[in-house]
Amino acid sequence: MINQIYQLVSPRQYEVAYKEFSLNDDHIIVRPTHLSICRADQRYYTGKRGKETLAKKLPMSLIHEGIGKIVYDPKKEFKVGTKVVMVPNTPTESDEIIAENYLESSKFRSSGFDGFMQDYVFLDRDRVVPLFKEMDPNVAAFIELITISMHALSRFEKKAHSRRNVFGVWGDGSLGFITALLLKRAYKNSKVIVFGKNAHKLERFSFVDQSYQIDNIPSNVRIDHAFECVGGIGSQSAINQIIDTITPEGSISLLGVSEYPVEVNTRMILEKGITLIGSSRSGRQDFVNTVDFLKENQDIIEYLETLIESVQPVKTIQDIINAFEKDLTSSWGKTIMLWRI
Ligand SMILES: NC(=O)C1=CN([C@@H]2O[C@H](COP(=O)(O)OP(=O)(O)OC[C@H]3O[C@@H](n4cnc5c(N)ncnc54)[C@H](OP(=O)(O)O)[C@@H]3O)[C@@H](O)[C@H]2O)C=CC1
Ligand SMILES: O=C(CO)[C@H](O)[C@H](O)COP(=O)(O)O
Ligand SMILES: [Zn+2]
């Protein structure tokens, strides 16, 4: 079967590629319906990743956040039309210690191999998780981003000390919002404080106990553990501010992605005995946990809906470009593409 794949060939330029796929029982075919743009996609689209990386990875189809409908299952385990969320991480082996998203042999869609911007996505059969019928499809489109926070919380739970009175979340964007929301739900008796750059974004975090602008933090504020959800150049000052604010032996979960290495105050990391927990991507179990969590906590979907900034029907390559450009000019939230190409 010949499939049409919409690939980024150079910054801000997409072309259609035609690829032959052969079907076997290990695969299923999904027609994407709702796709959502991640900051990582924008770093490729705008050429921020640098010439060497782009030369290695392009042409490549972007997007690793999305849902679709099953159109074909050779084993007939899934009914045609079943709504599913797609798992972008694709492991080629398993390991008893190292999770699938940290294995060097794993492939991740839209970071080295083709993402979801295709007419049909061919997936290993364990790379989809069925959705429940009440799930808002525009929120479901960015379930992958919710799994990132879910995964970070499960790593935190395994690795951090047990005092959880006060959490600090740095970053007033989408990932900070979702992480703060999940923390508030998972640790009902804990205080969650958000630290951000923008008053208008912090106003959206109505469910947290406290929020501060990073240039106006009272000197007596202390946190037990922190989640850094900033990324880019801002992550340097965020991490160093966390180091100053955290109490000894606290943990810092690092989630923000930077293009360049950042300088951090190692002297104070040592002196305070801080644990740094790197957290990247997610695996099938995080998707299962997230869908189960959303099914059992449907009131939370209302909060997640406030992250939807724009919903763009996409029928042509120009529509893809328009959606990416619109996303770049939005100061808040997620851009969803209704995939009708
Ligand atoms: N670990 C993982 O697997 C994943 C990581 N990410 C990464 O997480 C990061 C955040 O993603 P996302 O929320 O979507 O992006 P956003 O750009 O929406 O959020 C980042 C927010 O942090 C704010 N900010 C900038 N500097 C600081 C600072 N020093 N302290 C506090 N806040 C600050 C930004 O404000 P302003 O815009 O005004 O600068 C912005 O509102 C990105 O780097 C992204 O690539 C995303 C998904 C998965
Ligand atoms: O967004 C992400 C996961 O949701 C990751 O940040 C992304 O996969 C990083 O990939 P890359 O190295 O290609 O920037
Ligand atoms: Zn992402």
mmCIF file of C-alpha atoms and ligand atoms in Angstrom:
data_model
loop_
_atom_site.group_PDB
_atom_site.id
_atom_site.type_symbol
_atom_site.label_atom_id
_atom_site.label_comp_id
_atom_site.label_asym_id
_atom_site.label_seq_id
_atom_site.Cartn_x
_atom_site.Cartn_y
_atom_site.Cartn_z
ATOM 1 C CA MET A 1 0.000 0.000 0.000
ATOM 2 C CA ILE A 2 1.291 3.474 -0.877
ATOM 3 C CA ASN A 3 0.931 6.113 1.828
ATOM 4 C CA GLN A 4 1.249 9.912 1.614
ATOM 5 C CA ILE A 5 3.531 11.428 4.244
ATOM 6 C CA TYR A 6 3.793 15.180 4.852
ATOM 7 C CA GLN A 7 7.447 15.814 5.613
ATOM 8 C CA LEU A 8 9.398 18.872 6.691
ATOM 9 C CA VAL A 9 12.237 19.119 4.161
ATOM 10 C CA SER A 10 13.823 22.346 5.422
ATOM 11 C CA PRO A 11 12.698 25.054 7.872
ATOM 12 C CA ARG A 12 9.124 26.184 7.081
ATOM 13 C CA GLN A 13 8.946 23.932 4.001
ATOM 14 C CA TYR A 14 6.828 20.794 3.677
ATOM 15 C CA GLU A 15 6.614 18.290 0.810
ATOM 16 C CA VAL A 16 4.594 15.131 0.223
ATOM 17 C CA ALA A 17 6.506 11.848 0.135
ATOM 18 C CA TYR A 18 5.044 8.556 -1.078
ATOM 19 C CA LYS A 19 6.090 5.479 0.849
ATOM 20 C CA GLU A 20 5.236 1.837 0.302
ATOM 21 C CA PHE A 21 4.118 -0.045 3.435
ATOM 22 C CA SER A 22 3.591 -3.775 3.610
ATOM 23 C CA LEU A 23 1.041 -5.072 6.078
ATOM 24 C CA ASN A 24 1.557 -7.846 8.567
ATOM 25 C CA ASP A 25 -0.250 -9.077 11.690
ATOM 26 C CA ASP A 26 1.971 -7.058 14.045
ATOM 27 C CA HIS A 27 0.749 -3.764 12.619
ATOM 28 C CA ILE A 28 -2.457 -1.784 12.659
ATOM 29 C CA ILE A 29 -3.445 1.210 10.565
ATOM 30 C CA VAL A 30 -4.789 4.447 12.046
ATOM 31 C CA ARG A 31 -6.268 7.424 10.236
ATOM 32 C CA PRO A 32 -5.223 10.526 12.255
ATOM 33 C CA THR A 33 -8.117 12.853 13.170
ATOM 34 C CA HIS A 34 -6.754 15.400 15.705
ATOM 35 C CA LEU A 35 -3.075 16.364 15.931
ATOM 36 C CA SER A 36 -1.442 18.785 18.331
ATOM 37 C CA ILE A 37 1.758 20.816 17.965
ATOM 38 C CA CYS A 38 4.564 20.401 20.518
ATOM 39 C CA ARG A 39 7.427 22.842 21.232
ATOM 40 C CA ALA A 40 9.796 20.133 19.891
ATOM 41 C CA ASP A 41 7.998 20.248 16.490
ATOM 42 C CA GLN A 42 8.389 24.027 16.428
ATOM 43 C CA ARG A 43 12.130 23.715 17.037
ATOM 44 C CA TYR A 44 12.360 21.665 13.806
ATOM 45 C CA TYR A 45 9.853 23.781 11.852
ATOM 46 C CA THR A 46 11.647 27.060 12.620
ATOM 47 C CA GLY A 47 15.124 25.531 12.139
ATOM 48 C CA LYS A 48 16.124 26.156 15.770
ATOM 49 C CA ARG A 49 17.720 22.700 16.007
ATOM 50 C CA GLY A 50 20.741 23.826 13.994
ATOM 51 C CA LYS A 51 22.033 22.790 10.586
ATOM 52 C CA GLU A 52 23.774 19.557 11.621
ATOM 53 C CA THR A 53 20.739 18.090 13.390
ATOM 54 C CA LEU A 54 18.405 19.132 10.582
ATOM 55 C CA ALA A 55 20.737 17.586 7.977
ATOM 56 C CA LYS A 56 20.638 14.313 9.941
ATOM 57 C CA LYS A 57 16.884 14.213 10.660
ATOM 58 C CA LEU A 58 15.111 15.857 7.705
ATOM 59 C CA PRO A 59 13.115 15.084 5.644
ATOM 60 C CA MET A 60 10.807 13.933 8.435
ATOM 61 C CA SER A 61 7.127 14.132 9.205
ATOM 62 C CA LEU A 62 6.487 16.108 12.415
ATOM 63 C CA ILE A 63 3.932 15.671 15.258
ATOM 64 C CA HIS A 64 3.982 13.156 18.090
ATOM 65 C CA GLU A 65 0.775 14.261 19.869
ATOM 66 C CA GLY A 66 -2.366 12.875 18.289
ATOM 67 C CA ILE A 67 -5.378 10.638 18.092
ATOM 68 C CA GLY A 68 -7.127 8.802 15.286
ATOM 69 C CA LYS A 69 -9.438 5.986 14.283
ATOM 70 C CA ILE A 70 -8.530 2.399 13.538
ATOM 71 C CA VAL A 71 -9.082 1.757 9.835
ATOM 72 C CA TYR A 72 -7.554 -1.698 9.564
ATOM 73 C CA ASP A 73 -6.500 -4.428 11.959
ATOM 74 C CA PRO A 74 -5.432 -7.629 10.213
ATOM 75 C CA LYS A 75 -6.045 -9.597 13.459
ATOM 76 C CA LYS A 76 -9.421 -7.889 14.051
ATOM 77 C CA GLU A 77 -8.613 -7.247 17.727
ATOM 78 C CA PHE A 78 -9.701 -3.606 17.284
ATOM 79 C CA LYS A 79 -13.018 -2.719 15.683
ATOM 80 C CA VAL A 80 -12.780 -0.434 12.669
ATOM 81 C CA GLY A 81 -13.626 3.096 13.872
ATOM 82 C CA THR A 82 -12.234 2.636 17.412
ATOM 83 C CA LYS A 83 -10.869 5.978 18.651
ATOM 84 C CA VAL A 84 -7.320 5.641 19.906
ATOM 85 C CA VAL A 85 -4.442 7.739 21.153
ATOM 86 C CA MET A 86 -1.172 6.946 19.379
ATOM 87 C CA VAL A 87 2.052 6.273 21.322
ATOM 88 C CA PRO A 88 5.022 7.964 19.603
ATOM 89 C CA ASN A 89 7.773 6.023 21.355
ATOM 90 C CA THR A 90 8.535 2.805 19.479
ATOM 91 C CA PRO A 91 10.780 0.350 21.318
ATOM 92 C CA THR A 92 12.666 -2.410 19.518
ATOM 93 C CA GLU A 93 13.635 -4.343 22.674
ATOM 94 C CA SER A 94 12.695 -4.433 26.361
ATOM 95 C CA ASP A 95 14.859 -4.137 29.453
ATOM 96 C CA GLU A 96 14.123 -5.068 33.057
ATOM 97 C CA ILE A 97 15.699 -1.863 34.428
ATOM 98 C CA ILE A 98 15.564 0.780 31.702
ATOM 99 C CA ALA A 99 12.127 2.058 30.699
ATOM 100 C CA GLU A 100 11.194 1.936 26.992
ATOM 101 C CA ASN A 101 11.513 5.716 26.583
ATOM 102 C CA TYR A 102 15.113 5.732 27.824
ATOM 103 C CA LEU A 103 16.393 2.817 25.723
ATOM 104 C CA GLU A 104 18.889 4.068 23.156
ATOM 105 C CA SER A 105 17.467 1.637 20.614
ATOM 106 C CA SER A 106 13.935 3.093 20.811
ATOM 107 C CA LYS A 107 12.672 5.307 18.026
ATOM 108 C CA PHE A 108 10.581 8.393 18.732
ATOM 109 C CA ARG A 109 8.216 9.819 16.146
ATOM 110 C CA SER A 110 8.989 13.317 14.860
ATOM 111 C CA SER A 111 12.496 13.059 16.304
ATOM 112 C CA GLY A 112 14.400 10.826 13.912
ATOM 113 C CA PHE A 113 11.564 8.965 12.282
ATOM 114 C CA ASP A 114 8.270 9.972 10.732
ATOM 115 C CA GLY A 115 5.635 11.509 13.003
ATOM 116 C CA PHE A 116 1.858 11.460 12.660
ATOM 117 C CA MET A 117 1.416 13.876 9.708
ATOM 118 C CA GLN A 118 0.522 11.099 7.293
ATOM 119 C CA ASP A 119 -2.633 9.930 5.513
ATOM 120 C CA TYR A 120 -2.411 6.679 7.484
ATOM 121 C CA VAL A 121 -0.117 5.800 10.379
ATOM 122 C CA PHE A 122 1.213 2.231 10.513
ATOM 123 C CA LEU A 123 1.848 1.312 14.142
ATOM 124 C CA ASP A 124 2.935 -1.722 16.109
ATOM 125 C CA ARG A 125 -0.290 -2.989 17.683
ATOM 126 C CA ASP A 126 0.727 -2.077 21.237
ATOM 127 C CA ARG A 127 1.315 1.554 20.183
ATOM 128 C CA VAL A 128 -2.344 2.569 20.508
ATOM 129 C CA VAL A 129 -4.554 2.958 23.581
ATOM 130 C CA PRO A 130 -8.367 3.113 23.128
ATOM 131 C CA LEU A 131 -10.145 6.256 24.333
ATOM 132 C CA PHE A 132 -13.426 6.427 26.267
ATOM 133 C CA LYS A 133 -16.464 7.927 24.590
ATOM 134 C CA GLU A 134 -16.836 11.038 26.790
ATOM 135 C CA MET A 135 -13.258 12.203 26.035
ATOM 136 C CA ASP A 136 -13.091 15.611 24.312
ATOM 137 C CA PRO A 137 -11.091 14.880 21.105
ATOM 138 C CA ASN A 138 -9.341 18.261 21.171
ATOM 139 C CA VAL A 139 -7.980 17.521 24.653
ATOM 140 C CA ALA A 140 -7.275 13.908 23.662
ATOM 141 C CA ALA A 141 -5.073 15.287 20.858
ATOM 142 C CA PHE A 142 -2.521 16.371 23.484
ATOM 143 C CA ILE A 143 -2.751 13.320 25.780
ATOM 144 C CA GLU A 144 0.898 12.660 24.921
ATOM 145 C CA LEU A 145 1.825 15.891 26.736
ATOM 146 C CA ILE A 146 -0.242 14.783 29.737
ATOM 147 C CA THR A 147 1.654 11.463 29.753
ATOM 148 C CA ILE A 148 4.892 13.485 30.073
ATOM 149 C CA SER A 149 3.711 14.912 33.411
ATOM 150 C CA MET A 150 2.270 11.534 34.436
ATOM 151 C CA HIS A 151 5.612 9.870 33.716
ATOM 152 C CA ALA A 152 7.537 12.597 35.601
ATOM 153 C CA LEU A 153 5.263 12.147 38.628
ATOM 154 C CA SER A 154 5.810 8.397 38.647
ATOM 155 C CA ARG A 155 9.603 8.889 38.495
ATOM 156 C CA PHE A 156 9.370 11.474 41.273
ATOM 157 C CA GLU A 157 7.338 9.056 43.415
ATOM 158 C CA LYS A 158 10.070 6.396 43.103
ATOM 159 C CA LYS A 159 13.087 8.635 43.578
ATOM 160 C CA ALA A 160 12.286 11.535 45.928
ATOM 161 C CA HIS A 161 12.133 11.670 49.741
ATOM 162 C CA SER A 162 8.738 11.400 51.362
ATOM 163 C CA ARG A 163 8.117 14.961 52.657
ATOM 164 C CA ARG A 164 5.679 16.471 50.175
ATOM 165 C CA ASN A 165 4.312 19.552 51.951
ATOM 166 C CA VAL A 166 5.114 22.102 49.233
ATOM 167 C CA PHE A 167 5.735 21.593 45.501
ATOM 168 C CA GLY A 168 7.101 24.274 43.181
ATOM 169 C CA VAL A 169 6.421 24.177 39.440
ATOM 170 C CA TRP A 170 8.554 26.479 37.269
ATOM 171 C CA GLY A 171 7.048 27.396 33.880
ATOM 172 C CA ASP A 172 3.704 29.056 33.151
ATOM 173 C CA GLY A 173 3.130 27.259 29.828
ATOM 174 C CA SER A 174 1.257 24.092 28.841
ATOM 175 C CA LEU A 175 3.577 21.597 30.534
ATOM 176 C CA GLY A 176 3.702 23.630 33.754
ATOM 177 C CA PHE A 177 -0.100 23.853 33.740
ATOM 178 C CA ILE A 178 -0.585 20.090 33.293
ATOM 179 C CA THR A 179 2.123 19.191 35.837
ATOM 180 C CA ALA A 180 0.641 21.529 38.462
ATOM 181 C CA LEU A 181 -2.838 20.132 37.783
ATOM 182 C CA LEU A 182 -1.711 16.507 38.198
ATOM 183 C CA LEU A 183 0.296 17.353 41.335
ATOM 184 C CA LYS A 184 -2.748 19.023 42.876
ATOM 185 C CA ARG A 185 -4.813 15.885 42.158
ATOM 186 C CA ALA A 186 -2.169 13.340 43.204
ATOM 187 C CA TYR A 187 -1.131 15.058 46.454
ATOM 188 C CA LYS A 188 -4.382 16.508 47.789
ATOM 189 C CA ASN A 189 -2.893 17.708 51.089
ATOM 190 C CA SER A 190 0.155 19.372 49.544
ATOM 191 C CA LYS A 191 0.558 22.989 48.555
ATOM 192 C CA VAL A 192 1.395 23.647 44.873
ATOM 193 C CA ILE A 193 3.099 26.930 43.937
ATOM 194 C CA VAL A 194 3.645 27.979 40.312
ATOM 195 C CA PHE A 195 6.543 30.249 39.354
ATOM 196 C CA GLY A 196 6.194 31.971 35.980
ATOM 197 C CA LYS A 197 7.187 34.930 33.859
ATOM 198 C CA ASN A 198 3.787 36.242 32.822
ATOM 199 C CA ALA A 199 0.958 37.568 35.007
ATOM 200 C CA HIS A 200 -1.651 36.860 32.286
ATOM 201 C CA LYS A 201 -0.609 33.194 32.087
ATOM 202 C CA LEU A 202 -0.373 32.735 35.863
ATOM 203 C CA GLU A 203 -3.994 33.917 36.155
ATOM 204 C CA ARG A 204 -5.019 30.736 34.326
ATOM 205 C CA PHE A 205 -3.636 28.522 37.101
ATOM 206 C CA SER A 206 -6.794 28.999 39.167
ATOM 207 C CA PHE A 207 -6.453 25.587 40.872
ATOM 208 C CA VAL A 208 -3.041 26.125 42.534
ATOM 209 C CA ASP A 209 -2.466 27.387 46.064
ATOM 210 C CA GLN A 210 -0.147 30.230 45.098
ATOM 211 C CA SER A 211 1.634 31.706 42.097
ATOM 212 C CA TYR A 212 4.584 34.085 41.850
ATOM 213 C CA GLN A 213 6.260 35.992 39.064
ATOM 214 C CA ILE A 214 9.921 34.963 39.040
ATOM 215 C CA ASP A 215 11.173 38.508 39.669
ATOM 216 C CA ASN A 216 8.933 38.941 42.704
ATOM 217 C CA ILE A 217 9.304 35.896 44.964
ATOM 218 C CA PRO A 218 9.169 36.651 48.725
ATOM 219 C CA SER A 219 12.476 35.704 50.373
ATOM 220 C CA ASN A 220 10.846 33.292 52.856
ATOM 221 C CA VAL A 221 9.285 30.994 50.188
ATOM 222 C CA ARG A 222 10.582 27.409 50.453
ATOM 223 C CA ILE A 223 9.607 24.225 48.596
ATOM 224 C CA ASP A 224 10.266 20.540 49.273
ATOM 225 C CA HIS A 225 10.452 19.451 45.597
ATOM 226 C CA ALA A 226 10.416 21.190 42.231
ATOM 227 C CA PHE A 227 9.362 20.477 38.645
ATOM 228 C CA GLU A 228 11.140 22.514 35.966
ATOM 229 C CA CYS A 229 8.839 22.904 32.926
ATOM 230 C CA VAL A 230 10.532 25.860 31.217
ATOM 231 C CA GLY A 231 13.082 24.662 28.651
ATOM 232 C CA GLY A 232 15.178 26.757 26.272
ATOM 233 C CA ILE A 233 17.380 29.524 27.574
ATOM 234 C CA GLY A 234 14.954 30.212 30.455
ATOM 235 C CA SER A 235 15.693 26.839 32.029
ATOM 236 C CA GLN A 236 19.093 28.077 33.242
ATOM 237 C CA SER A 237 17.702 30.827 35.467
ATOM 238 C CA ALA A 238 14.773 28.587 36.454
ATOM 239 C CA ILE A 239 17.028 25.751 37.652
ATOM 240 C CA ASN A 240 19.281 28.141 39.563
ATOM 241 C CA GLN A 241 16.261 29.822 41.175
ATOM 242 C CA ILE A 242 14.949 26.385 42.168
ATOM 243 C CA ILE A 243 18.326 25.534 43.732
ATOM 244 C CA ASP A 244 18.092 28.739 45.807
ATOM 245 C CA THR A 245 14.476 28.108 46.868
ATOM 246 C CA ILE A 246 14.462 24.372 47.632
ATOM 247 C CA THR A 247 15.053 22.955 51.102
ATOM 248 C CA PRO A 248 18.005 20.553 51.564
ATOM 249 C CA GLU A 249 17.642 17.031 50.129
ATOM 250 C CA GLY A 250 14.764 18.044 47.882
ATOM 251 C CA SER A 251 14.426 16.772 44.313
ATOM 252 C CA ILE A 252 14.295 18.731 41.071
ATOM 253 C CA SER A 253 12.516 17.013 38.180
ATOM 254 C CA LEU A 254 13.926 18.435 34.955
ATOM 255 C CA LEU A 255 11.473 18.376 32.040
ATOM 256 C CA GLY A 256 12.306 21.434 29.926
ATOM 257 C CA VAL A 257 14.331 20.777 26.766
ATOM 258 C CA SER A 258 17.189 23.126 25.867
ATOM 259 C CA GLU A 259 19.011 23.377 22.569
ATOM 260 C CA TYR A 260 22.250 24.169 24.401
ATOM 261 C CA PRO A 261 23.845 22.948 27.657
ATOM 262 C CA VAL A 262 22.839 25.156 30.607
ATOM 263 C CA GLU A 263 25.069 26.261 33.502
ATOM 264 C CA VAL A 264 23.825 25.280 36.933
ATOM 265 C CA ASN A 265 25.119 26.043 40.414
ATOM 266 C CA THR A 266 26.640 22.629 41.238
ATOM 267 C CA ARG A 267 28.203 23.934 44.470
ATOM 268 C CA MET A 268 24.734 24.494 45.968
ATOM 269 C CA ILE A 269 23.400 21.203 44.515
ATOM 270 C CA LEU A 270 26.161 19.479 46.506
ATOM 271 C CA GLU A 271 25.768 21.605 49.626
ATOM 272 C CA LYS A 272 22.002 21.014 49.761
ATOM 273 C CA GLY A 273 22.226 17.343 48.698
ATOM 274 C CA ILE A 274 19.720 17.930 45.912
ATOM 275 C CA THR A 275 18.564 15.059 43.678
ATOM 276 C CA LEU A 276 18.177 15.914 39.987
ATOM 277 C CA ILE A 277 15.673 13.695 38.172
ATOM 278 C CA GLY A 278 15.783 13.873 34.368
ATOM 279 C CA SER A 279 12.459 13.022 32.773
ATOM 280 C CA SER A 280 11.933 12.637 29.052
ATOM 281 C CA ARG A 281 9.080 11.340 26.922
ATOM 282 C CA SER A 282 6.835 8.481 28.020
ATOM 283 C CA GLY A 283 5.911 4.884 27.267
ATOM 284 C CA ARG A 284 2.817 2.770 26.700
ATOM 285 C CA GLN A 285 2.116 2.319 30.426
ATOM 286 C CA ASP A 286 2.070 6.111 30.920
ATOM 287 C CA PHE A 287 -0.588 6.350 28.186
ATOM 288 C CA VAL A 288 -2.684 3.616 29.808
ATOM 289 C CA ASN A 289 -2.328 5.315 33.214
ATOM 290 C CA THR A 290 -3.243 8.710 31.740
ATOM 291 C CA VAL A 291 -6.346 7.512 29.898
ATOM 292 C CA ASP A 292 -7.483 5.628 33.044
ATOM 293 C CA PHE A 293 -6.808 8.715 35.163
ATOM 294 C CA LEU A 294 -8.803 10.991 32.826
ATOM 295 C CA LYS A 295 -11.686 8.488 32.769
ATOM 296 C CA GLU A 296 -11.802 8.457 36.561
ATOM 297 C CA ASN A 297 -11.278 12.221 36.962
ATOM 298 C CA GLN A 298 -13.424 13.644 34.180
ATOM 299 C CA ASP A 299 -13.867 16.976 35.976
ATOM 300 C CA ILE A 300 -10.187 17.646 35.234
ATOM 301 C CA ILE A 301 -10.932 17.693 31.486
ATOM 302 C CA GLU A 302 -12.622 21.082 31.952
ATOM 303 C CA TYR A 303 -9.319 22.548 33.159
ATOM 304 C CA LEU A 304 -7.440 20.902 30.295
ATOM 305 C CA GLU A 305 -9.902 22.434 27.811
ATOM 306 C CA THR A 306 -8.663 25.874 28.849
ATOM 307 C CA LEU A 307 -5.338 24.954 27.220
ATOM 308 C CA ILE A 308 -6.925 24.738 23.755
ATOM 309 C CA GLU A 309 -5.935 27.996 22.104
ATOM 310 C CA SER A 310 -6.773 27.262 18.502
ATOM 311 C CA VAL A 311 -8.397 24.483 16.428
ATOM 312 C CA GLN A 312 -7.402 24.574 12.754
ATOM 313 C CA PRO A 313 -8.904 22.423 9.995
ATOM 314 C CA VAL A 314 -6.057 21.136 7.792
ATOM 315 C CA LYS A 315 -6.788 20.120 4.199
ATOM 316 C CA THR A 316 -3.645 21.281 2.378
ATOM 317 C CA ILE A 317 0.078 21.755 2.978
ATOM 318 C CA GLN A 318 -0.566 25.508 3.199
ATOM 319 C CA ASP A 319 -3.027 24.788 6.053
ATOM 320 C CA ILE A 320 -0.231 22.906 7.907
ATOM 321 C CA ILE A 321 2.057 25.939 7.522
ATOM 322 C CA ASN A 322 -0.748 28.268 8.654
ATOM 323 C CA ALA A 323 -1.342 26.138 11.778
ATOM 324 C CA PHE A 324 2.371 26.137 12.699
ATOM 325 C CA GLU A 325 2.634 29.906 12.100
ATOM 326 C CA LYS A 326 -0.496 30.574 14.178
ATOM 327 C CA ASP A 327 0.923 28.422 16.975
ATOM 328 C CA LEU A 328 4.125 30.491 16.971
ATOM 329 C CA THR A 329 2.182 33.706 17.518
ATOM 330 C CA SER A 330 0.006 32.290 20.333
ATOM 331 C CA SER A 331 1.301 33.176 23.762
ATOM 332 C CA TRP A 332 -0.864 30.545 25.464
ATOM 333 C CA GLY A 333 -1.890 26.939 25.014
ATOM 334 C CA LYS A 334 -2.122 24.311 22.352
ATOM 335 C CA THR A 335 -2.834 24.408 18.623
ATOM 336 C CA ILE A 336 -4.924 21.477 17.402
ATOM 337 C CA MET A 337 -5.036 20.449 13.738
ATOM 338 C CA LEU A 338 -8.231 18.753 12.536
ATOM 339 C CA TRP A 339 -6.551 16.351 10.112
ATOM 340 C CA ARG A 340 -8.677 16.378 6.929
ATOM 341 C CA ILE A 341 -5.936 16.205 4.343
HETATM 342 N N1 LIG B 1 10.627 16.204 28.993
HETATM 343 C C1 LIG B 1 9.785 15.952 28.015
HETATM 344 O O1 LIG B 1 9.552 14.801 27.628
HETATM 345 C C2 LIG B 1 9.055 17.074 27.388
HETATM 346 C C3 LIG B 1 9.569 18.334 27.451
HETATM 347 N N2 LIG B 1 8.920 19.379 26.889
HETATM 348 C C4 LIG B 1 9.590 20.664 26.988
HETATM 349 O O2 LIG B 1 9.103 21.379 28.117
HETATM 350 C C5 LIG B 1 9.283 22.780 27.890
HETATM 351 C C6 LIG B 1 7.977 23.507 28.173
HETATM 352 O O3 LIG B 1 6.996 23.096 27.238
HETATM 353 P P1 LIG B 1 5.643 23.927 27.069
HETATM 354 O O4 LIG B 1 5.027 24.165 28.383
HETATM 355 O O5 LIG B 1 4.863 23.276 26.008
HETATM 356 O O6 LIG B 1 6.240 25.298 26.514
HETATM 357 P P2 LIG B 1 5.784 26.788 26.819
HETATM 358 O O7 LIG B 1 6.641 27.663 25.987
HETATM 359 O O8 LIG B 1 4.302 26.848 26.667
HETATM 360 O O9 LIG B 1 6.123 27.004 28.359
HETATM 361 C C7 LIG B 1 7.287 27.508 28.905
HETATM 362 C C8 LIG B 1 6.858 28.659 29.803
HETATM 363 O O10 LIG B 1 7.897 28.988 30.723
HETATM 364 C C9 LIG B 1 7.961 30.421 30.816
HETATM 365 N N3 LIG B 1 9.281 30.795 31.327
HETATM 366 C C10 LIG B 1 10.366 31.266 30.653
HETATM 367 N N4 LIG B 1 11.402 31.443 31.503
HETATM 368 C C11 LIG B 1 10.961 31.100 32.741
HETATM 369 C C12 LIG B 1 11.556 31.062 34.031
HETATM 370 N N5 LIG B 1 12.828 31.411 34.210
HETATM 371 N N6 LIG B 1 10.811 30.636 35.078
HETATM 372 C C13 LIG B 1 9.531 30.268 34.918
HETATM 373 N N7 LIG B 1 8.896 30.279 33.720
HETATM 374 C C14 LIG B 1 9.611 30.676 32.645
HETATM 375 C C15 LIG B 1 7.692 30.862 29.388
HETATM 376 O O11 LIG B 1 7.327 32.228 29.330
HETATM 377 P P3 LIG B 1 7.644 33.060 27.966
HETATM 378 O O12 LIG B 1 6.888 32.345 26.861
HETATM 379 O O13 LIG B 1 7.130 34.418 28.265
HETATM 380 O O14 LIG B 1 9.125 32.988 27.758
HETATM 381 C C16 LIG B 1 6.536 29.934 29.026
HETATM 382 O O15 LIG B 1 5.308 30.460 29.450
HETATM 383 C C17 LIG B 1 9.779 22.902 26.439
HETATM 384 O O16 LIG B 1 11.177 22.990 26.453
HETATM 385 C C18 LIG B 1 9.357 21.597 25.823
HETATM 386 O O17 LIG B 1 10.141 21.242 24.718
HETATM 387 C C19 LIG B 1 7.704 19.249 26.283
HETATM 388 C C20 LIG B 1 7.154 18.006 26.179
HETATM 389 C C21 LIG B 1 7.815 16.830 26.664
HETATM 390 O O1 LIG B 2 8.463 16.751 23.204
HETATM 391 C C1 LIG B 2 8.986 15.747 23.597
HETATM 392 C C2 LIG B 2 8.218 14.576 23.988
HETATM 393 O O2 LIG B 2 6.877 14.905 23.993
HETATM 394 C C3 LIG B 2 10.446 15.679 23.700
HETATM 395 O O3 LIG B 2 10.863 16.883 24.222
HETATM 396 C C4 LIG B 2 10.977 15.530 22.340
HETATM 397 O O4 LIG B 2 10.745 14.227 21.946
HETATM 398 C C5 LIG B 2 12.447 15.841 22.289
HETATM 399 O O5 LIG B 2 12.860 15.440 21.043
HETATM 400 P P1 LIG B 2 13.960 16.182 20.234
HETATM 401 O O6 LIG B 2 15.243 15.663 20.808
HETATM 402 O O7 LIG B 2 13.747 15.747 18.828
HETATM 403 O O8 LIG B 2 13.764 17.650 20.449
HETATM 404 ZN ZN ZN B 3 6.422 16.727 22.772
#
